[in-house]
Amino acid sequence: MTHYLRRVLRGIVCAARSPAIILLPLFFIQACTSKLTPVAEHGHLSVSGNRIVNQHKQPVSLAGPSLFWGNKGWLGDRFFHAESVAYARKEWNAGIIRVAMGVENNGGIIHDWQGRMAKVKTVVDAAIAQGMYVIIDWHSHHAEDNPEAAQRFFVELAQTYGEHPHVIYEIYNEPLEDTDWSTVIKPYAQTLITAIRAVDPDNIIVVGTQSWSQDVDKAADDPLTGFSNIAYALHFYAGTHRQELRDKAEYALNKGLALMVTEWGAVNADGDGAVDRKETLRWLEFMRKHQLSHCNWSFNNKKEGASVFNPHTDPTGPWKDKDLTESGLFAKDIIKNW
């Protein structure tokens, strides 16, 4: 498919936007517009300065959940199905969902390639069907140890889905604190971005940053160059990360980096503990101010504070509010009203 045709497909929106019917009553246009899916409304996303913008070059901020590690045997993959995506879209008003595929750990994709890849594609297909954006996340803390596997993963997915404006690639979830940005993470990112761009020239690529995707200031001082539509991952857990991390993020934004909060929690950084509503609200104010898109961790029923669902909740659904944890109800309210 030519680049021109890709753009044509990405530009298809509701007929009520057509100049031919511009004189139709406003209520008709509003009724049609209200039914647009997120992708129909915003189209192909791109990076402009320190903002992610839509097809109309307007800043866009999307909200949705993140699935749990997709490792075989870790049980989070029981939620990797179309019903989860439909529920997030219809009940939470989510515009985006993140599929987190574990890599090196037991049951990760390098140990079960076909099975794990099928799980990822199930979620991506469902997101496309719902008209949602989907972050495909290489959920690793040591991605530089397996660059060939990462390239294989993203090239295959870019070949399959690169023509769709729905897809966002997150090439490194959370580099560790001692994984240096300039000498390790940045060269890895350059290799991965080059491989993806050979297949998909323009969908957004999100690059993880040092210290569990917190040291965005280090990336701002030595940013990637020579590529378009690159954003940087910022992760926070409100019970642990506070104003100091927001200051780092503000610094990076002021230096021109586009950020995406591909993972956040209302609890502690270990994924457990009580919901910190007060600090989460500060983070929400910060994300609104800077028009940041974000995904809440995690769409799972593991017995921990960050889980959306109570333990023993049927992963096949359907789900009611009684099935949600305190964190899940809080996240649902935030995303639904974003």
mmCIF file of C-alpha atoms in Angstrom:
data_model
loop_
_atom_site.group_PDB
_atom_site.id
_atom_site.type_symbol
_atom_site.label_atom_id
_atom_site.label_comp_id
_atom_site.label_asym_id
_atom_site.label_seq_id
_atom_site.Cartn_x
_atom_site.Cartn_y
_atom_site.Cartn_z
ATOM 1 C CA MET A 1 0.000 0.000 0.000
ATOM 2 C CA THR A 2 1.376 3.391 -0.923
ATOM 3 C CA HIS A 3 2.084 6.066 1.648
ATOM 4 C CA TYR A 4 -0.626 8.182 0.005
ATOM 5 C CA LEU A 5 -3.269 5.490 0.418
ATOM 6 C CA ARG A 6 -2.256 4.998 4.037
ATOM 7 C CA ARG A 7 -2.937 8.677 4.626
ATOM 8 C CA VAL A 8 -6.292 8.454 2.866
ATOM 9 C CA LEU A 9 -7.355 5.558 5.044
ATOM 10 C CA ARG A 10 -6.207 7.358 8.163
ATOM 11 C CA GLY A 11 -8.239 10.412 7.206
ATOM 12 C CA ILE A 12 -11.594 8.646 6.973
ATOM 13 C CA VAL A 13 -13.940 10.064 9.625
ATOM 14 C CA CYS A 14 -17.664 10.430 10.234
ATOM 15 C CA ALA A 15 -19.701 11.669 7.268
ATOM 16 C CA ALA A 16 -21.029 14.534 9.380
ATOM 17 C CA ARG A 17 -17.671 16.257 8.885
ATOM 18 C CA SER A 18 -18.233 16.502 5.146
ATOM 19 C CA PRO A 19 -18.635 20.047 3.746
ATOM 20 C CA ALA A 20 -21.487 18.719 1.634
ATOM 21 C CA ILE A 21 -23.741 18.547 4.683
ATOM 22 C CA ILE A 22 -22.362 21.439 6.647
ATOM 23 C CA LEU A 23 -25.831 23.037 6.676
ATOM 24 C CA LEU A 24 -27.411 20.116 8.505
ATOM 25 C CA PRO A 25 -28.755 20.924 11.974
ATOM 26 C CA LEU A 26 -26.108 21.117 14.665
ATOM 27 C CA PHE A 27 -27.775 18.415 16.744
ATOM 28 C CA PHE A 28 -27.351 15.969 13.853
ATOM 29 C CA ILE A 29 -23.658 16.715 13.548
ATOM 30 C CA GLN A 30 -23.173 16.467 17.301
ATOM 31 C CA ALA A 31 -24.995 13.140 17.423
ATOM 32 C CA CYS A 32 -22.750 11.754 14.699
ATOM 33 C CA THR A 33 -19.578 13.227 16.201
ATOM 34 C CA SER A 34 -20.379 11.762 19.616
ATOM 35 C CA LYS A 35 -20.274 8.279 18.095
ATOM 36 C CA LEU A 36 -16.808 8.636 16.649
ATOM 37 C CA THR A 37 -14.263 6.202 17.970
ATOM 38 C CA PRO A 38 -11.016 7.708 19.312
ATOM 39 C CA VAL A 39 -9.122 6.763 16.154
ATOM 40 C CA ALA A 40 -11.876 8.059 13.860
ATOM 41 C CA GLU A 41 -11.802 11.350 15.741
ATOM 42 C CA HIS A 42 -8.050 11.794 16.111
ATOM 43 C CA GLY A 43 -6.615 9.748 13.248
ATOM 44 C CA HIS A 44 -2.890 9.340 12.888
ATOM 45 C CA LEU A 45 -1.022 10.665 15.930
ATOM 46 C CA SER A 46 2.305 12.402 15.609
ATOM 47 C CA VAL A 47 4.799 14.311 17.710
ATOM 48 C CA SER A 48 4.995 18.073 17.333
ATOM 49 C CA GLY A 49 7.468 19.746 19.649
ATOM 50 C CA ASN A 50 6.779 18.463 23.151
ATOM 51 C CA ARG A 51 3.215 17.397 22.417
ATOM 52 C CA ILE A 52 1.474 14.436 20.854
ATOM 53 C CA VAL A 53 -1.030 15.767 18.345
ATOM 54 C CA ASN A 54 -3.877 14.342 16.291
ATOM 55 C CA GLN A 55 -4.614 14.457 12.579
ATOM 56 C CA HIS A 56 -5.780 18.061 12.961
ATOM 57 C CA LYS A 57 -2.459 18.988 14.621
ATOM 58 C CA GLN A 58 -4.220 19.558 17.936
ATOM 59 C CA PRO A 59 -2.718 18.200 21.188
ATOM 60 C CA VAL A 60 -4.447 15.027 22.307
ATOM 61 C CA SER A 61 -4.478 13.330 25.705
ATOM 62 C CA LEU A 62 -5.774 9.756 25.846
ATOM 63 C CA ALA A 63 -6.509 7.608 28.890
ATOM 64 C CA GLY A 64 -6.940 3.892 29.393
ATOM 65 C CA PRO A 65 -5.725 0.807 31.262
ATOM 66 C CA SER A 66 -2.596 -1.279 30.893
ATOM 67 C CA LEU A 67 -2.786 -5.040 30.868
ATOM 68 C CA PHE A 68 -0.499 -6.965 33.234
ATOM 69 C CA TRP A 69 2.614 -8.919 32.227
ATOM 70 C CA GLY A 70 1.625 -11.331 29.453
ATOM 71 C CA ASN A 71 4.053 -14.070 30.495
ATOM 72 C CA LYS A 72 2.833 -17.629 30.180
ATOM 73 C CA GLY A 73 1.776 -18.944 33.577
ATOM 74 C CA TRP A 74 1.668 -15.523 35.272
ATOM 75 C CA LEU A 75 -2.140 -15.419 34.858
ATOM 76 C CA GLY A 76 -2.306 -11.834 33.638
ATOM 77 C CA ASP A 77 -2.682 -13.105 30.076
ATOM 78 C CA ARG A 78 -6.134 -14.448 30.962
ATOM 79 C CA PHE A 79 -7.316 -10.877 30.351
ATOM 80 C CA PHE A 80 -5.693 -10.695 26.901
ATOM 81 C CA HIS A 81 -8.919 -11.046 24.958
ATOM 82 C CA ALA A 82 -11.441 -8.994 22.997
ATOM 83 C CA GLU A 83 -13.931 -8.750 25.852
ATOM 84 C CA SER A 84 -11.373 -6.895 27.990
ATOM 85 C CA VAL A 85 -10.807 -4.339 25.266
ATOM 86 C CA ALA A 86 -14.532 -3.907 24.613
ATOM 87 C CA TYR A 87 -15.182 -3.449 28.334
ATOM 88 C CA ALA A 88 -12.446 -0.799 28.605
ATOM 89 C CA ARG A 89 -13.886 1.058 25.633
ATOM 90 C CA LYS A 90 -17.592 0.839 26.439
ATOM 91 C CA GLU A 91 -17.602 0.953 30.254
ATOM 92 C CA TRP A 92 -14.513 3.066 30.916
ATOM 93 C CA ASN A 93 -14.606 5.274 27.810
ATOM 94 C CA ALA A 94 -10.952 4.330 27.295
ATOM 95 C CA GLY A 95 -9.295 5.730 24.201
ATOM 96 C CA ILE A 96 -6.146 3.647 24.544
ATOM 97 C CA ILE A 97 -5.032 0.301 25.976
ATOM 98 C CA ARG A 98 -1.560 -1.075 26.595
ATOM 99 C CA VAL A 99 -0.574 -4.687 26.018
ATOM 100 C CA ALA A 100 2.471 -5.501 28.159
ATOM 101 C CA MET A 101 4.359 -8.529 26.899
ATOM 102 C CA GLY A 102 7.030 -9.854 29.253
ATOM 103 C CA VAL A 103 10.320 -10.791 27.655
ATOM 104 C CA GLU A 104 13.121 -12.507 29.590
ATOM 105 C CA ASN A 105 11.441 -13.726 32.746
ATOM 106 C CA ASN A 106 9.940 -17.173 33.080
ATOM 107 C CA GLY A 107 7.178 -17.561 30.520
ATOM 108 C CA GLY A 108 8.228 -14.471 28.560
ATOM 109 C CA ILE A 109 8.016 -14.215 24.808
ATOM 110 C CA ILE A 110 11.566 -15.409 24.158
ATOM 111 C CA HIS A 111 10.506 -18.718 25.767
ATOM 112 C CA ASP A 112 7.113 -19.005 24.011
ATOM 113 C CA TRP A 113 7.240 -16.921 20.863
ATOM 114 C CA GLN A 114 4.203 -18.156 18.984
ATOM 115 C CA GLY A 115 1.943 -18.378 22.016
ATOM 116 C CA ARG A 116 2.842 -14.938 23.366
ATOM 117 C CA MET A 117 2.724 -13.279 19.962
ATOM 118 C CA ALA A 118 -0.791 -14.662 19.471
ATOM 119 C CA LYS A 119 -1.813 -13.075 22.775
ATOM 120 C CA VAL A 120 -0.449 -9.686 21.701
ATOM 121 C CA LYS A 121 -2.193 -9.839 18.340
ATOM 122 C CA THR A 122 -5.497 -10.760 19.963
ATOM 123 C CA VAL A 123 -5.431 -7.520 21.937
ATOM 124 C CA VAL A 124 -4.222 -5.408 19.010
ATOM 125 C CA ASP A 125 -6.922 -6.813 16.724
ATOM 126 C CA ALA A 126 -9.555 -6.081 19.370
ATOM 127 C CA ALA A 127 -8.312 -2.520 19.862
ATOM 128 C CA ILE A 128 -8.462 -1.879 16.116
ATOM 129 C CA ALA A 129 -12.003 -3.281 16.044
ATOM 130 C CA GLN A 130 -12.983 -0.888 18.840
ATOM 131 C CA GLY A 131 -11.333 2.095 17.191
ATOM 132 C CA MET A 132 -8.880 2.481 20.064
ATOM 133 C CA TYR A 133 -5.186 3.218 20.180
ATOM 134 C CA VAL A 134 -3.007 0.387 21.454
ATOM 135 C CA ILE A 135 0.479 0.514 22.930
ATOM 136 C CA ILE A 136 2.511 -2.602 22.136
ATOM 137 C CA ASP A 137 4.929 -2.813 25.044
ATOM 138 C CA TRP A 138 8.199 -4.806 25.153
ATOM 139 C CA HIS A 139 7.825 -5.260 28.909
ATOM 140 C CA SER A 140 11.423 -5.687 29.933
ATOM 141 C CA HIS A 141 13.992 -4.446 32.440
ATOM 142 C CA HIS A 142 16.924 -5.757 30.367
ATOM 143 C CA ALA A 143 15.952 -5.147 26.738
ATOM 144 C CA GLU A 144 19.535 -4.406 25.713
ATOM 145 C CA ASP A 145 20.343 -8.075 26.402
ATOM 146 C CA ASN A 146 18.009 -9.266 23.630
ATOM 147 C CA PRO A 147 18.053 -6.666 20.848
ATOM 148 C CA GLU A 148 17.624 -9.235 18.088
ATOM 149 C CA ALA A 149 14.455 -10.586 19.706
ATOM 150 C CA ALA A 150 13.117 -7.052 20.150
ATOM 151 C CA GLN A 151 13.766 -6.289 16.481
ATOM 152 C CA ARG A 152 12.068 -9.502 15.403
ATOM 153 C CA PHE A 153 9.062 -8.677 17.593
ATOM 154 C CA PHE A 154 8.540 -5.121 16.438
ATOM 155 C CA VAL A 155 9.320 -5.726 12.776
ATOM 156 C CA GLU A 156 6.759 -8.528 12.638
ATOM 157 C CA LEU A 157 4.148 -6.340 14.328
ATOM 158 C CA ALA A 158 4.995 -3.339 12.157
ATOM 159 C CA GLN A 159 4.593 -5.500 9.061
ATOM 160 C CA THR A 160 1.214 -6.668 10.338
ATOM 161 C CA TYR A 161 -0.163 -3.428 11.766
ATOM 162 C CA GLY A 162 1.996 -0.556 10.513
ATOM 163 C CA GLU A 163 -0.705 0.640 8.118
ATOM 164 C CA HIS A 164 -3.089 1.191 11.033
ATOM 165 C CA PRO A 165 -2.999 4.532 12.879
ATOM 166 C CA HIS A 166 -4.054 2.731 16.064
ATOM 167 C CA VAL A 167 -0.615 1.328 16.886
ATOM 168 C CA ILE A 168 2.055 2.793 19.188
ATOM 169 C CA TYR A 169 5.314 0.938 19.830
ATOM 170 C CA GLU A 170 6.865 0.996 23.320
ATOM 171 C CA ILE A 171 10.294 -0.501 22.752
ATOM 172 C CA TYR A 172 11.604 -0.687 26.330
ATOM 173 C CA ASN A 173 9.308 -0.677 29.332
ATOM 174 C CA GLU A 174 11.600 0.145 32.273
ATOM 175 C CA PRO A 175 15.383 0.242 32.076
ATOM 176 C CA LEU A 176 16.919 -0.127 35.505
ATOM 177 C CA GLU A 177 18.578 2.590 37.571
ATOM 178 C CA ASP A 178 22.105 1.501 36.624
ATOM 179 C CA THR A 179 21.293 1.108 32.925
ATOM 180 C CA ASP A 180 22.870 4.235 31.488
ATOM 181 C CA TRP A 181 20.817 6.334 29.093
ATOM 182 C CA SER A 182 23.565 7.589 26.791
ATOM 183 C CA THR A 183 25.683 4.450 26.466
ATOM 184 C CA VAL A 184 23.085 1.665 26.670
ATOM 185 C CA ILE A 185 19.453 2.745 26.303
ATOM 186 C CA LYS A 186 19.938 5.329 23.574
ATOM 187 C CA PRO A 187 22.001 3.046 21.255
ATOM 188 C CA TYR A 188 19.445 0.260 21.780
ATOM 189 C CA ALA A 189 16.655 2.696 20.897
ATOM 190 C CA GLN A 190 18.470 3.864 17.763
ATOM 191 C CA THR A 191 18.768 0.274 16.572
ATOM 192 C CA LEU A 192 15.119 -0.526 17.269
ATOM 193 C CA ILE A 193 13.763 2.678 15.790
ATOM 194 C CA THR A 194 15.776 2.156 12.598
ATOM 195 C CA ALA A 195 14.371 -1.378 12.256
ATOM 196 C CA ILE A 196 10.777 -0.261 12.826
ATOM 197 C CA ARG A 197 11.047 2.748 10.537
ATOM 198 C CA ALA A 198 12.165 0.515 7.684
ATOM 199 C CA VAL A 199 8.661 -0.949 7.813
ATOM 200 C CA ASP A 200 6.481 1.688 9.480
ATOM 201 C CA PRO A 201 7.650 5.220 8.711
ATOM 202 C CA ASP A 202 5.428 7.204 11.009
ATOM 203 C CA ASN A 203 3.545 5.581 13.904
ATOM 204 C CA ILE A 204 4.720 6.839 17.281
ATOM 205 C CA ILE A 205 7.565 5.025 19.040
ATOM 206 C CA VAL A 206 7.899 5.419 22.815
ATOM 207 C CA VAL A 207 11.362 5.007 24.319
ATOM 208 C CA GLY A 208 11.835 3.912 27.934
ATOM 209 C CA THR A 209 14.072 6.017 30.143
ATOM 210 C CA GLN A 210 16.597 5.273 32.865
ATOM 211 C CA SER A 211 15.510 4.323 36.414
ATOM 212 C CA TRP A 212 12.238 2.572 35.629
ATOM 213 C CA SER A 213 11.285 5.246 33.086
ATOM 214 C CA GLN A 214 11.694 8.125 35.492
ATOM 215 C CA ASP A 215 14.944 9.838 34.418
ATOM 216 C CA VAL A 216 13.409 11.704 31.517
ATOM 217 C CA ASP A 217 15.714 14.588 32.401
ATOM 218 C CA LYS A 218 18.739 12.523 31.320
ATOM 219 C CA ALA A 219 17.076 11.779 27.999
ATOM 220 C CA ALA A 220 16.297 15.491 27.613
ATOM 221 C CA ASP A 221 19.982 16.327 27.979
ATOM 222 C CA ASP A 222 20.950 13.794 25.297
ATOM 223 C CA PRO A 223 17.879 13.217 23.129
ATOM 224 C CA LEU A 224 17.493 10.980 20.131
ATOM 225 C CA THR A 225 17.960 12.836 16.865
ATOM 226 C CA GLY A 226 17.306 12.070 13.230
ATOM 227 C CA PHE A 227 13.930 10.422 13.826
ATOM 228 C CA SER A 228 10.372 11.737 13.798
ATOM 229 C CA ASN A 229 7.426 10.855 16.017
ATOM 230 C CA ILE A 230 9.463 9.795 19.030
ATOM 231 C CA ALA A 231 8.112 10.113 22.574
ATOM 232 C CA TYR A 232 9.657 9.144 25.902
ATOM 233 C CA ALA A 233 8.128 7.022 28.661
ATOM 234 C CA LEU A 234 7.394 8.505 32.077
ATOM 235 C CA HIS A 235 6.166 6.123 34.782
ATOM 236 C CA PHE A 236 4.918 7.004 38.241
ATOM 237 C CA TYR A 237 3.286 5.412 41.243
ATOM 238 C CA ALA A 238 1.604 8.062 43.333
ATOM 239 C CA GLY A 239 2.355 6.454 46.691
ATOM 240 C CA THR A 240 6.101 6.707 46.001
ATOM 241 C CA HIS A 241 6.793 9.290 43.286
ATOM 242 C CA ARG A 242 5.945 12.887 43.992
ATOM 243 C CA GLN A 243 7.014 16.424 43.183
ATOM 244 C CA GLU A 244 10.647 15.531 42.490
ATOM 245 C CA LEU A 245 9.593 13.326 39.586
ATOM 246 C CA ARG A 246 7.150 15.932 38.306
ATOM 247 C CA ASP A 247 10.032 18.401 38.329
ATOM 248 C CA LYS A 248 12.083 16.012 36.171
ATOM 249 C CA ALA A 249 9.170 15.681 33.780
ATOM 250 C CA GLU A 250 8.705 19.454 33.621
ATOM 251 C CA TYR A 251 12.402 19.846 32.853
ATOM 252 C CA ALA A 252 12.176 17.340 30.003
ATOM 253 C CA LEU A 253 9.078 18.989 28.572
ATOM 254 C CA ASN A 254 10.732 22.384 28.722
ATOM 255 C CA LYS A 255 13.700 20.926 26.835
ATOM 256 C CA GLY A 256 11.341 19.827 24.074
ATOM 257 C CA LEU A 257 10.669 16.140 24.826
ATOM 258 C CA ALA A 258 7.237 14.663 24.193
ATOM 259 C CA LEU A 259 6.249 12.397 27.077
ATOM 260 C CA MET A 260 3.733 9.600 27.422
ATOM 261 C CA VAL A 261 2.800 8.101 30.795
ATOM 262 C CA THR A 262 2.563 4.545 29.537
ATOM 263 C CA GLU A 263 2.283 3.213 33.095
ATOM 264 C CA TRP A 264 1.035 4.755 36.327
ATOM 265 C CA GLY A 265 -0.481 3.557 39.561
ATOM 266 C CA ALA A 266 -2.337 5.147 42.447
ATOM 267 C CA VAL A 267 -0.427 2.946 44.916
ATOM 268 C CA ASN A 268 3.229 2.313 45.787
ATOM 269 C CA ALA A 269 5.999 1.613 43.286
ATOM 270 C CA ASP A 270 5.990 -2.099 44.180
ATOM 271 C CA GLY A 271 2.426 -2.282 42.858
ATOM 272 C CA ASP A 272 0.936 -2.761 46.299
ATOM 273 C CA GLY A 273 -0.324 -0.679 49.177
ATOM 274 C CA ALA A 274 -3.231 1.684 49.624
ATOM 275 C CA VAL A 275 -4.525 4.163 47.089
ATOM 276 C CA ASP A 276 -2.928 7.590 47.519
ATOM 277 C CA ARG A 277 -5.751 9.769 46.257
ATOM 278 C CA LYS A 278 -4.228 13.095 47.240
ATOM 279 C CA GLU A 279 -0.988 12.532 45.330
ATOM 280 C CA THR A 280 -2.744 10.913 42.393
ATOM 281 C CA LEU A 281 -4.879 14.030 42.009
ATOM 282 C CA ARG A 282 -1.693 16.115 41.846
ATOM 283 C CA TRP A 283 -0.442 13.854 39.073
ATOM 284 C CA LEU A 284 -3.748 14.132 37.232
ATOM 285 C CA GLU A 285 -3.509 17.912 37.379
ATOM 286 C CA PHE A 286 0.032 17.701 36.009
ATOM 287 C CA MET A 287 -1.000 15.387 33.152
ATOM 288 C CA ARG A 288 -3.939 17.606 32.239
ATOM 289 C CA LYS A 289 -1.738 20.692 32.254
ATOM 290 C CA HIS A 290 0.735 19.089 29.869
ATOM 291 C CA GLN A 291 -1.846 17.091 27.866
ATOM 292 C CA LEU A 292 -0.180 13.747 28.528
ATOM 293 C CA SER A 293 -1.691 10.425 27.513
ATOM 294 C CA HIS A 294 -1.600 7.724 30.164
ATOM 295 C CA CYS A 295 -2.361 4.076 30.995
ATOM 296 C CA ASN A 296 -3.196 2.787 34.478
ATOM 297 C CA TRP A 297 -1.516 -0.326 35.876
ATOM 298 C CA SER A 298 -3.001 -2.899 35.838
ATOM 299 C CA PHE A 299 -5.967 -4.685 34.280
ATOM 300 C CA ASN A 300 -5.611 -7.855 36.338
ATOM 301 C CA ASN A 301 -6.957 -9.673 39.416
ATOM 302 C CA LYS A 302 -3.677 -10.350 41.187
ATOM 303 C CA LYS A 303 -3.886 -9.786 44.928
ATOM 304 C CA GLU A 304 -2.140 -6.426 45.107
ATOM 305 C CA GLY A 305 -3.099 -2.798 45.449
ATOM 306 C CA ALA A 306 -2.612 -1.847 41.801
ATOM 307 C CA SER A 307 -4.959 -4.480 40.388
ATOM 308 C CA VAL A 308 -8.187 -3.294 38.808
ATOM 309 C CA PHE A 309 -10.100 -6.433 39.793
ATOM 310 C CA ASN A 310 -10.632 -8.164 43.092
ATOM 311 C CA PRO A 311 -8.927 -11.564 43.507
ATOM 312 C CA HIS A 312 -10.936 -14.489 42.114
ATOM 313 C CA THR A 313 -12.782 -12.215 39.667
ATOM 314 C CA ASP A 314 -13.566 -14.239 36.545
ATOM 315 C CA PRO A 315 -11.056 -13.055 33.903
ATOM 316 C CA THR A 316 -13.526 -13.807 31.107
ATOM 317 C CA GLY A 317 -16.078 -11.264 32.347
ATOM 318 C CA PRO A 318 -18.599 -9.732 32.186
ATOM 319 C CA TRP A 319 -17.661 -7.350 35.006
ATOM 320 C CA LYS A 320 -19.572 -5.037 37.299
ATOM 321 C CA ASP A 321 -18.315 -2.353 39.655
ATOM 322 C CA LYS A 322 -18.548 -4.827 42.537
ATOM 323 C CA ASP A 323 -15.707 -6.733 40.887
ATOM 324 C CA LEU A 324 -13.373 -3.743 41.038
ATOM 325 C CA THR A 325 -10.856 -2.928 43.755
ATOM 326 C CA GLU A 326 -10.537 0.521 45.301
ATOM 327 C CA SER A 327 -7.780 1.243 42.791
ATOM 328 C CA GLY A 328 -9.904 -0.120 39.956
ATOM 329 C CA LEU A 329 -12.912 2.033 40.800
ATOM 330 C CA PHE A 330 -10.665 5.074 41.132
ATOM 331 C CA ALA A 331 -8.954 4.397 37.801
ATOM 332 C CA LYS A 332 -12.274 3.761 36.073
ATOM 333 C CA ASP A 333 -13.644 7.098 37.272
ATOM 334 C CA ILE A 334 -10.489 8.929 36.132
ATOM 335 C CA ILE A 335 -10.409 7.330 32.687
ATOM 336 C CA LYS A 336 -14.143 7.496 32.068
ATOM 337 C CA ASN A 337 -14.179 11.231 32.726
ATOM 338 C CA TRP A 338 -10.864 12.092 31.070
#
